[in-house]
């Protein structure tokens, strides 16, 4: 059966309308795909001392293991649309999961070259998942459920990220192969996700039948830039916190183990927040207030950490509370501000590319400021300023608007109007 080449652009990655059983499998697939989008990366940080001792790499080189994925995200995200148009979003996700499993195994092989090469492959595969998952949700879930399903996959993503941070060192201590095995074991999760997701590919139209109209990345759209910058600034806050929170609290007299639990607390509170936010988001199509308020909460957490580091636990709760909400909003905007699945993929591609390029600057900039000043006050105050700017941008991205087709940029249309 051939697919009509003139089919509507919104059908390029759409699977058949799911029944109840199909929806259960869809949600299971979404959860498992999402579980792979951070776990392979957040477990690296706790293993860095062992990696340094084993390989003889300097702190600068091991630090690159944290920055390299973000740079790969930024470089890879604009390429996702071409693959999705050729194979469809469900098939492209399956390919990404297979590549992820292979990359995780490569990363665990002996030899520094495999460590870095595998990291790039893993990050590239995750970039595909980051871009395509909002598009798949947009094309298979009703509009009023996008926020809830987004919250579900953010919860899965965050939960496995937190677990990965906590179990990586114990796995390295107790499994044969040490830290290499602890890095490679996540391939099992990728293979499991691949197996659950694969049936969705069989219900999608034949590959290679690209639609007659192809959405381009909306570089000229002010609304798309607001969504992208909001994504970037919230990612900067998250990855900078992941990189430096243990060091910040350790420098103020907290033990290494307790510092690690502070990072775990930050992520767990973020999970609670990301799970609760969709309930509020469903009631308001206009989400300017939510985006601004969540950003202010994060800023208050950074202020507290700067001026009263002895209250770091409270700071972790605040930054996790606001940060989890900001992540859900950043991902939901990529679907809710798009008119169809193809446009959602184009917007997500732009948001992920810009977002992770911005995020890659955060950990390096904070570390440089710390080296320059010898303390954490100025770096944390910079985070406060950036987070308040994030709130201002979020007030634009949260408006009740849809992007127009890339052929008619830079204007936007009200939701409910016909986006031509």
Short mmCIF file of C-alpha atoms in Angstrom, two decimals:
data_model
loop_
_atom_site.label_atom_id
_atom_site.label_comp_id
_atom_site.label_asym_id
_atom_site.label_seq_id
_atom_site.Cartn_x
_atom_site.Cartn_y
_atom_site.Cartn_z
CA UNK A 1 0.00 0.00 0.00
CA UNK A 2 1.47 3.30 -1.10
CA UNK A 3 1.21 6.48 0.90
CA UNK A 4 -0.17 9.45 -0.96
CA UNK A 5 2.72 11.84 -1.54
CA UNK A 6 0.32 14.75 -1.11
CA UNK A 7 -0.79 13.69 2.35
CA UNK A 8 -1.03 16.34 5.02
CA UNK A 9 2.27 17.31 6.62
CA UNK A 10 0.95 16.39 10.05
CA UNK A 11 0.85 12.71 9.01
CA UNK A 12 4.58 12.32 8.33
CA UNK A 13 5.24 10.56 11.63
CA UNK A 14 1.72 9.53 12.64
CA UNK A 15 0.92 5.97 13.57
CA UNK A 16 -2.57 4.52 13.33
CA UNK A 17 -5.09 5.90 15.82
CA UNK A 18 -4.40 3.90 18.96
CA UNK A 19 -7.05 1.89 20.74
CA UNK A 20 -7.01 1.32 24.47
CA UNK A 21 -4.49 -1.52 24.33
CA UNK A 22 -2.37 0.33 21.81
CA UNK A 23 -2.38 3.41 24.04
CA UNK A 24 -1.08 1.35 26.96
CA UNK A 25 1.79 0.12 24.79
CA UNK A 26 2.38 3.65 23.55
CA UNK A 27 2.67 4.95 27.11
CA UNK A 28 4.94 2.03 28.05
CA UNK A 29 7.12 2.85 25.06
CA UNK A 30 7.19 6.55 25.93
CA UNK A 31 8.22 5.77 29.51
CA UNK A 32 10.99 3.38 28.45
CA UNK A 33 12.33 5.70 25.76
CA UNK A 34 12.29 8.57 28.26
CA UNK A 35 14.08 6.44 30.85
CA UNK A 36 17.02 6.23 28.43
CA UNK A 37 17.35 9.98 27.84
CA UNK A 38 19.39 10.84 30.95
CA UNK A 39 20.37 7.70 32.85
CA UNK A 40 23.32 7.01 30.54
CA UNK A 41 24.71 10.48 31.28
CA UNK A 42 23.91 11.25 34.93
CA UNK A 43 25.75 8.17 36.12
CA UNK A 44 29.06 9.41 34.71
CA UNK A 45 29.74 12.16 37.27
CA UNK A 46 30.00 9.92 40.34
CA UNK A 47 32.38 7.64 38.40
CA UNK A 48 34.81 10.39 37.37
CA UNK A 49 37.30 9.80 40.24
CA UNK A 50 37.56 6.14 39.27
CA UNK A 51 37.86 7.01 35.58
CA UNK A 52 40.67 9.49 36.34
CA UNK A 53 42.54 6.97 38.49
CA UNK A 54 42.16 4.18 35.94
CA UNK A 55 42.96 6.10 32.75
CA UNK A 56 45.34 8.79 34.02
CA UNK A 57 43.20 11.50 32.40
CA UNK A 58 43.40 14.99 33.86
CA UNK A 59 40.41 16.72 35.42
CA UNK A 60 40.02 18.80 32.27
CA UNK A 61 39.70 15.74 30.07
CA UNK A 62 37.30 13.94 32.38
CA UNK A 63 35.30 17.16 32.66
CA UNK A 64 34.94 17.03 28.90
CA UNK A 65 32.91 13.85 29.36
CA UNK A 66 30.22 16.06 30.89
CA UNK A 67 30.37 18.85 28.31
CA UNK A 68 30.78 16.67 25.20
CA UNK A 69 27.21 15.29 25.31
CA UNK A 70 25.73 18.80 25.40
CA UNK A 71 27.82 19.89 22.41
CA UNK A 72 26.78 16.71 20.59
CA UNK A 73 23.12 17.44 21.36
CA UNK A 74 23.49 20.89 19.83
CA UNK A 75 25.24 19.59 16.71
CA UNK A 76 22.95 16.61 16.13
CA UNK A 77 19.49 18.04 16.84
CA UNK A 78 19.15 19.97 13.53
CA UNK A 79 19.80 16.72 11.62
CA UNK A 80 16.92 14.80 13.17
CA UNK A 81 14.24 16.17 10.86
CA UNK A 82 15.83 14.67 7.74
CA UNK A 83 15.91 11.20 9.27
CA UNK A 84 12.35 11.54 10.55
CA UNK A 85 11.06 12.63 7.15
CA UNK A 86 12.73 9.64 5.51
CA UNK A 87 11.80 6.91 7.98
CA UNK A 88 9.01 8.41 10.11
CA UNK A 89 9.29 9.39 13.77
CA UNK A 90 8.51 5.94 15.27
CA UNK A 91 11.11 4.17 13.09
CA UNK A 92 13.66 6.91 13.71
CA UNK A 93 13.20 6.45 17.46
CA UNK A 94 13.75 2.71 17.09
CA UNK A 95 16.96 3.36 15.14
CA UNK A 96 18.10 5.79 17.84
CA UNK A 97 17.52 3.20 20.57
CA UNK A 98 19.56 0.60 18.67
CA UNK A 99 22.38 3.12 18.17
CA UNK A 100 22.17 4.06 21.86
CA UNK A 101 22.62 0.44 22.94
CA UNK A 102 25.61 0.08 20.62
CA UNK A 103 27.14 3.35 21.84
CA UNK A 104 26.80 2.31 25.48
CA UNK A 105 28.67 -0.91 24.76
CA UNK A 106 31.39 0.95 22.83
CA UNK A 107 31.77 3.42 25.72
CA UNK A 108 32.47 0.56 28.12
CA UNK A 109 35.26 -1.01 26.03
CA UNK A 110 38.90 -0.75 27.20
CA UNK A 111 40.71 2.26 25.78
CA UNK A 112 40.22 6.00 26.19
CA UNK A 113 39.31 6.41 22.51
CA UNK A 114 36.28 4.15 23.01
CA UNK A 115 35.27 6.09 26.11
CA UNK A 116 35.06 9.37 24.19
CA UNK A 117 33.78 7.91 20.91
CA UNK A 118 31.07 5.99 22.74
CA UNK A 119 30.08 9.15 24.61
CA UNK A 120 29.53 10.97 21.31
CA UNK A 121 27.47 8.09 19.87
CA UNK A 122 25.38 7.85 23.04
CA UNK A 123 24.74 11.59 23.07
CA UNK A 124 23.79 11.63 19.37
CA UNK A 125 21.25 8.85 19.92
CA UNK A 126 19.81 10.63 22.94
CA UNK A 127 19.52 13.83 20.90
CA UNK A 128 17.26 11.98 18.45
CA UNK A 129 15.08 10.82 21.33
CA UNK A 130 14.93 14.31 22.81
CA UNK A 131 13.69 15.77 19.51
CA UNK A 132 11.39 12.98 18.32
CA UNK A 133 9.52 12.08 21.50
CA UNK A 134 7.55 15.38 21.66
CA UNK A 135 6.62 14.90 17.99
CA UNK A 136 5.38 11.34 18.55
CA UNK A 137 3.32 12.52 21.51
CA UNK A 138 1.91 15.38 19.43
CA UNK A 139 0.81 13.00 16.66
CA UNK A 140 -0.73 10.27 18.86
CA UNK A 141 -2.09 11.99 21.98
CA UNK A 142 -5.08 14.35 22.17
CA UNK A 143 -4.23 18.01 22.66
CA UNK A 144 -5.59 18.17 26.22
CA UNK A 145 -3.40 15.20 27.25
CA UNK A 146 -0.06 16.42 25.89
CA UNK A 147 0.90 18.02 29.22
CA UNK A 148 0.05 14.87 31.18
CA UNK A 149 1.98 12.54 28.88
CA UNK A 150 4.89 14.99 28.86
CA UNK A 151 4.84 14.92 32.65
CA UNK A 152 4.87 11.12 32.56
CA UNK A 153 7.94 10.92 30.38
CA UNK A 154 9.72 13.68 32.30
CA UNK A 155 9.04 11.71 35.49
CA UNK A 156 10.48 8.53 33.97
CA UNK A 157 13.47 10.44 32.63
CA UNK A 158 14.17 12.11 35.97
CA UNK A 159 13.62 9.00 38.09
CA UNK A 160 16.09 6.91 36.13
CA UNK A 161 18.53 9.85 36.09
CA UNK A 162 18.41 10.04 39.89
CA UNK A 163 18.72 6.27 40.26
CA UNK A 164 21.67 6.24 37.86
CA UNK A 165 23.45 8.88 39.96
CA UNK A 166 22.94 6.81 43.10
CA UNK A 167 23.77 3.30 41.89
CA UNK A 168 26.71 3.93 39.55
CA UNK A 169 29.41 3.79 42.23
CA UNK A 170 27.93 0.74 44.02
CA UNK A 171 27.71 -1.06 40.67
CA UNK A 172 31.32 -0.15 39.87
CA UNK A 173 32.37 -1.48 43.30
CA UNK A 174 30.52 -4.79 43.06
CA UNK A 175 30.42 -5.73 39.36
CA UNK A 176 33.27 -7.32 37.45
CA UNK A 177 34.81 -4.70 35.19
CA UNK A 178 34.34 -1.80 37.60
CA UNK A 179 33.31 1.54 36.19
CA UNK A 180 33.31 0.25 32.61
CA UNK A 181 30.59 -2.26 33.47
CA UNK A 182 28.69 0.44 35.37
CA UNK A 183 28.71 2.54 32.18
CA UNK A 184 27.77 -0.33 29.86
CA UNK A 185 24.97 -1.87 31.91
CA UNK A 186 22.53 0.80 30.72
CA UNK A 187 22.55 -0.88 27.30
CA UNK A 188 20.10 -3.38 28.81
CA UNK A 189 17.57 -0.58 29.35
CA UNK A 190 18.05 0.63 25.76
CA UNK A 191 17.47 -2.88 24.38
CA UNK A 192 14.32 -3.23 26.51
CA UNK A 193 12.98 0.09 25.21
CA UNK A 194 13.79 -0.97 21.64
CA UNK A 195 11.81 -4.19 22.07
CA UNK A 196 8.73 -2.41 23.42
CA UNK A 197 8.91 0.39 20.84
CA UNK A 198 9.49 -1.79 17.75
CA UNK A 199 5.81 -2.83 17.27
CA UNK A 200 4.86 0.82 16.75
CA UNK A 201 7.07 0.92 13.67
CA UNK A 202 5.02 -1.83 12.03
CA UNK A 203 1.85 0.25 12.30
CA UNK A 204 3.42 3.22 10.54
CA UNK A 205 3.19 3.84 6.80
CA UNK A 206 6.00 2.70 4.50
CA UNK A 207 9.30 4.41 4.88
CA UNK A 208 10.61 6.75 2.28
CA UNK A 209 7.30 8.41 1.39
CA UNK A 210 8.04 11.91 2.56
CA UNK A 211 5.19 14.40 2.49
CA UNK A 212 5.01 16.93 -0.31
CA UNK A 213 5.35 19.78 2.18
CA UNK A 214 8.26 19.68 4.58
CA UNK A 215 8.49 21.89 7.63
CA UNK A 216 11.79 23.71 7.93
CA UNK A 217 13.36 24.66 11.24
CA UNK A 218 11.61 27.95 12.18
CA UNK A 219 14.72 30.10 12.68
CA UNK A 220 12.82 33.31 11.81
CA UNK A 221 9.99 32.85 14.30
CA UNK A 222 10.15 34.99 17.48
CA UNK A 223 7.91 32.46 19.25
CA UNK A 224 10.23 29.60 18.26
CA UNK A 225 13.20 31.55 19.63
CA UNK A 226 11.36 32.14 22.91
CA UNK A 227 10.65 28.41 23.21
CA UNK A 228 14.28 27.61 22.34
CA UNK A 229 15.89 30.11 24.71
CA UNK A 230 13.60 29.01 27.55
CA UNK A 231 14.67 25.44 26.84
CA UNK A 232 18.31 26.52 26.82
CA UNK A 233 18.28 28.50 30.05
CA UNK A 234 16.42 25.84 32.02
CA UNK A 235 18.85 23.22 30.67
CA UNK A 236 21.77 25.44 31.65
CA UNK A 237 20.42 25.65 35.20
CA UNK A 238 19.88 21.90 35.42
CA UNK A 239 23.21 20.74 34.00
CA UNK A 240 25.15 23.37 35.93
CA UNK A 241 23.49 22.22 39.14
CA UNK A 242 24.22 18.58 38.31
CA UNK A 243 27.87 19.44 37.64
CA UNK A 244 28.61 21.76 40.56
CA UNK A 245 26.10 21.35 43.42
CA UNK A 246 28.11 18.59 45.16
CA UNK A 247 31.29 20.70 44.92
CA UNK A 248 29.53 23.83 46.18
CA UNK A 249 28.13 22.19 49.30
CA UNK A 250 31.33 20.20 49.86
CA UNK A 251 33.33 23.44 49.84
CA UNK A 252 31.05 24.67 52.62
CA UNK A 253 31.85 21.74 54.90
CA UNK A 254 29.44 19.03 53.76
CA UNK A 255 30.89 15.54 53.35
CA UNK A 256 31.15 13.94 49.92
CA UNK A 257 28.46 11.34 50.60
CA UNK A 258 26.05 13.95 51.97
CA UNK A 259 26.81 16.20 49.00
CA UNK A 260 25.80 13.37 46.69
CA UNK A 261 22.53 12.96 48.53
CA UNK A 262 21.85 16.67 48.09
CA UNK A 263 22.06 16.13 44.34
CA UNK A 264 19.73 13.15 44.67
CA UNK A 265 17.29 15.32 46.65
CA UNK A 266 17.38 18.01 43.95
CA UNK A 267 16.41 15.45 41.30
CA UNK A 268 13.73 13.70 43.36
CA UNK A 269 11.99 16.99 44.23
CA UNK A 270 12.16 17.83 40.54
CA UNK A 271 10.34 14.56 39.82
CA UNK A 272 7.53 15.45 42.21
CA UNK A 273 7.22 18.87 40.63
CA UNK A 274 7.25 17.54 37.07
CA UNK A 275 4.54 15.03 37.98
CA UNK A 276 2.27 17.63 39.58
CA UNK A 277 2.63 20.44 37.04
CA UNK A 278 0.59 18.88 34.19
CA UNK A 279 -2.50 18.95 36.43
CA UNK A 280 -2.15 22.74 36.63
CA UNK A 281 -1.04 23.14 33.03
CA UNK A 282 -4.19 21.43 31.73
CA UNK A 283 -6.33 24.20 33.21
CA UNK A 284 -4.50 27.01 31.45
CA UNK A 285 -3.61 27.07 27.78
CA UNK A 286 -1.86 30.35 28.53
CA UNK A 287 1.11 29.32 30.67
CA UNK A 288 2.98 32.59 31.07
CA UNK A 289 2.39 32.77 34.82
CA UNK A 290 3.49 29.17 35.35
CA UNK A 291 6.75 29.69 33.44
CA UNK A 292 7.56 32.93 35.25
CA UNK A 293 6.66 31.61 38.72
CA UNK A 294 8.66 28.39 38.30
CA UNK A 295 11.71 30.38 37.18
CA UNK A 296 11.45 32.71 40.19
CA UNK A 297 11.39 29.69 42.53
CA UNK A 298 14.61 28.39 40.96
CA UNK A 299 16.20 31.84 41.30
CA UNK A 300 15.26 31.94 45.00
CA UNK A 301 16.99 28.59 45.47
CA UNK A 302 20.20 29.91 43.93
CA UNK A 303 20.00 33.10 46.04
CA UNK A 304 19.64 31.03 49.20
CA UNK A 305 22.61 28.85 48.27
CA UNK A 306 24.72 31.97 47.65
CA UNK A 307 23.87 33.86 50.85
CA UNK A 308 23.12 31.00 53.28
CA UNK A 309 24.94 27.83 52.15
CA UNK A 310 24.12 26.22 55.50
CA UNK A 311 20.55 26.01 54.16
CA UNK A 312 21.63 24.06 51.10
CA UNK A 313 18.96 21.42 51.71
CA UNK A 314 16.23 24.06 51.42
CA UNK A 315 17.98 25.44 48.35
CA UNK A 316 17.98 21.99 46.74
CA UNK A 317 14.25 21.67 47.40
CA UNK A 318 13.53 25.07 45.83
CA UNK A 319 15.70 24.55 42.75
CA UNK A 320 14.29 21.06 42.27
CA UNK A 321 10.72 22.27 42.70
CA UNK A 322 11.04 25.08 40.18
CA UNK A 323 13.42 23.21 37.88
CA UNK A 324 11.13 20.22 37.46
CA UNK A 325 8.27 22.52 36.51
CA UNK A 326 10.47 24.42 34.04
CA UNK A 327 11.56 21.20 32.34
CA UNK A 328 7.96 20.04 31.82
CA UNK A 329 7.01 23.44 30.42
CA UNK A 330 10.06 23.57 28.13
CA UNK A 331 9.21 20.18 26.64
CA UNK A 332 5.46 20.81 26.49
CA UNK A 333 5.98 24.12 24.64
CA UNK A 334 7.65 22.17 21.82
CA UNK A 335 4.40 20.31 21.19
CA UNK A 336 1.80 22.84 22.26
CA UNK A 337 3.16 25.74 20.19
CA UNK A 338 3.23 23.60 17.03
CA UNK A 339 0.28 23.08 14.68
CA UNK A 340 1.09 19.45 13.80
CA UNK A 341 3.61 16.66 14.32
CA UNK A 342 5.96 17.81 11.55
CA UNK A 343 6.09 21.34 12.91
CA UNK A 344 6.56 19.96 16.43
CA UNK A 345 9.63 18.04 15.24
CA UNK A 346 11.00 21.16 13.51
CA UNK A 347 10.44 23.27 16.63
CA UNK A 348 11.90 20.58 18.89
CA UNK A 349 14.94 20.31 16.63
CA UNK A 350 15.55 24.04 16.95
CA UNK A 351 14.85 24.11 20.69
CA UNK A 352 17.14 21.16 21.40
CA UNK A 353 19.95 22.54 19.23
CA UNK A 354 19.85 26.06 20.68
CA UNK A 355 19.04 24.77 24.14
CA UNK A 356 21.94 22.40 24.57
CA UNK A 357 24.39 24.82 23.00
CA UNK A 358 23.38 27.32 25.68
CA UNK A 359 23.48 24.62 28.36
CA UNK A 360 27.02 23.56 27.42
CA UNK A 361 28.27 27.02 28.41
CA UNK A 362 26.91 26.80 31.96
CA UNK A 363 29.19 24.28 33.70
CA UNK A 364 32.31 25.69 32.02
CA UNK A 365 31.38 29.30 32.80
CA UNK A 366 30.57 28.59 36.43
CA UNK A 367 33.83 26.70 36.88
CA UNK A 368 35.82 29.55 35.30
CA UNK A 369 34.17 32.13 37.56
CA UNK A 370 34.89 29.97 40.58
CA UNK A 371 38.56 29.73 39.59
CA UNK A 372 38.65 33.49 39.04
CA UNK A 373 36.97 34.54 42.29
CA UNK A 374 37.91 31.64 44.56
CA UNK A 375 34.31 31.32 45.75
CA UNK A 376 30.78 30.49 44.67
CA UNK A 377 28.89 33.71 45.41
CA UNK A 378 29.45 35.43 42.05
CA UNK A 379 28.83 32.27 39.99
CA UNK A 380 25.57 31.64 41.85
CA UNK A 381 24.44 35.25 41.43
CA UNK A 382 25.05 34.89 37.70
CA UNK A 383 22.74 31.88 37.76
CA UNK A 384 20.14 34.03 39.52
CA UNK A 385 20.29 36.63 36.74
CA UNK A 386 20.08 33.99 34.01
CA UNK A 387 17.14 32.29 35.72
CA UNK A 388 15.21 35.56 36.00
CA UNK A 389 15.89 36.12 32.29
CA UNK A 390 14.53 32.61 31.74
CA UNK A 391 11.31 33.65 33.47
CA UNK A 392 10.96 36.67 31.19
CA UNK A 393 11.48 34.53 28.09
CA UNK A 394 9.06 31.93 29.45
CA UNK A 395 6.38 34.59 29.71
CA UNK A 396 6.66 34.87 25.92
CA UNK A 397 6.93 31.15 25.20
CA UNK A 398 3.94 30.42 27.43
CA UNK A 399 1.50 32.51 25.41
CA UNK A 400 -1.57 30.83 23.93
CA UNK A 401 -0.16 30.88 20.38
CA UNK A 402 0.71 28.51 17.54
CA UNK A 403 3.54 28.82 15.08
CA UNK A 404 2.60 29.43 11.49
CA UNK A 405 4.06 27.33 8.73
CA UNK A 406 7.69 28.12 8.04
CA UNK A 407 6.67 29.56 4.68
CA UNK A 408 4.78 32.33 6.47
CA UNK A 409 7.12 33.27 9.30
CA UNK A 410 7.67 35.25 11.45
CA UNK A 411 4.06 35.66 12.54
CA UNK A 412 2.14 33.37 14.88
CA UNK A 413 -1.55 32.60 15.22
CA UNK A 414 -3.94 32.15 18.11
CA UNK A 415 -4.74 28.58 19.06
CA UNK A 416 -8.02 27.75 17.44
CA UNK A 417 -7.22 29.72 14.29
CA UNK A 418 -6.28 27.87 11.13
CA UNK A 419 -2.47 27.82 10.91
CA UNK A 420 -1.75 28.11 7.22
#
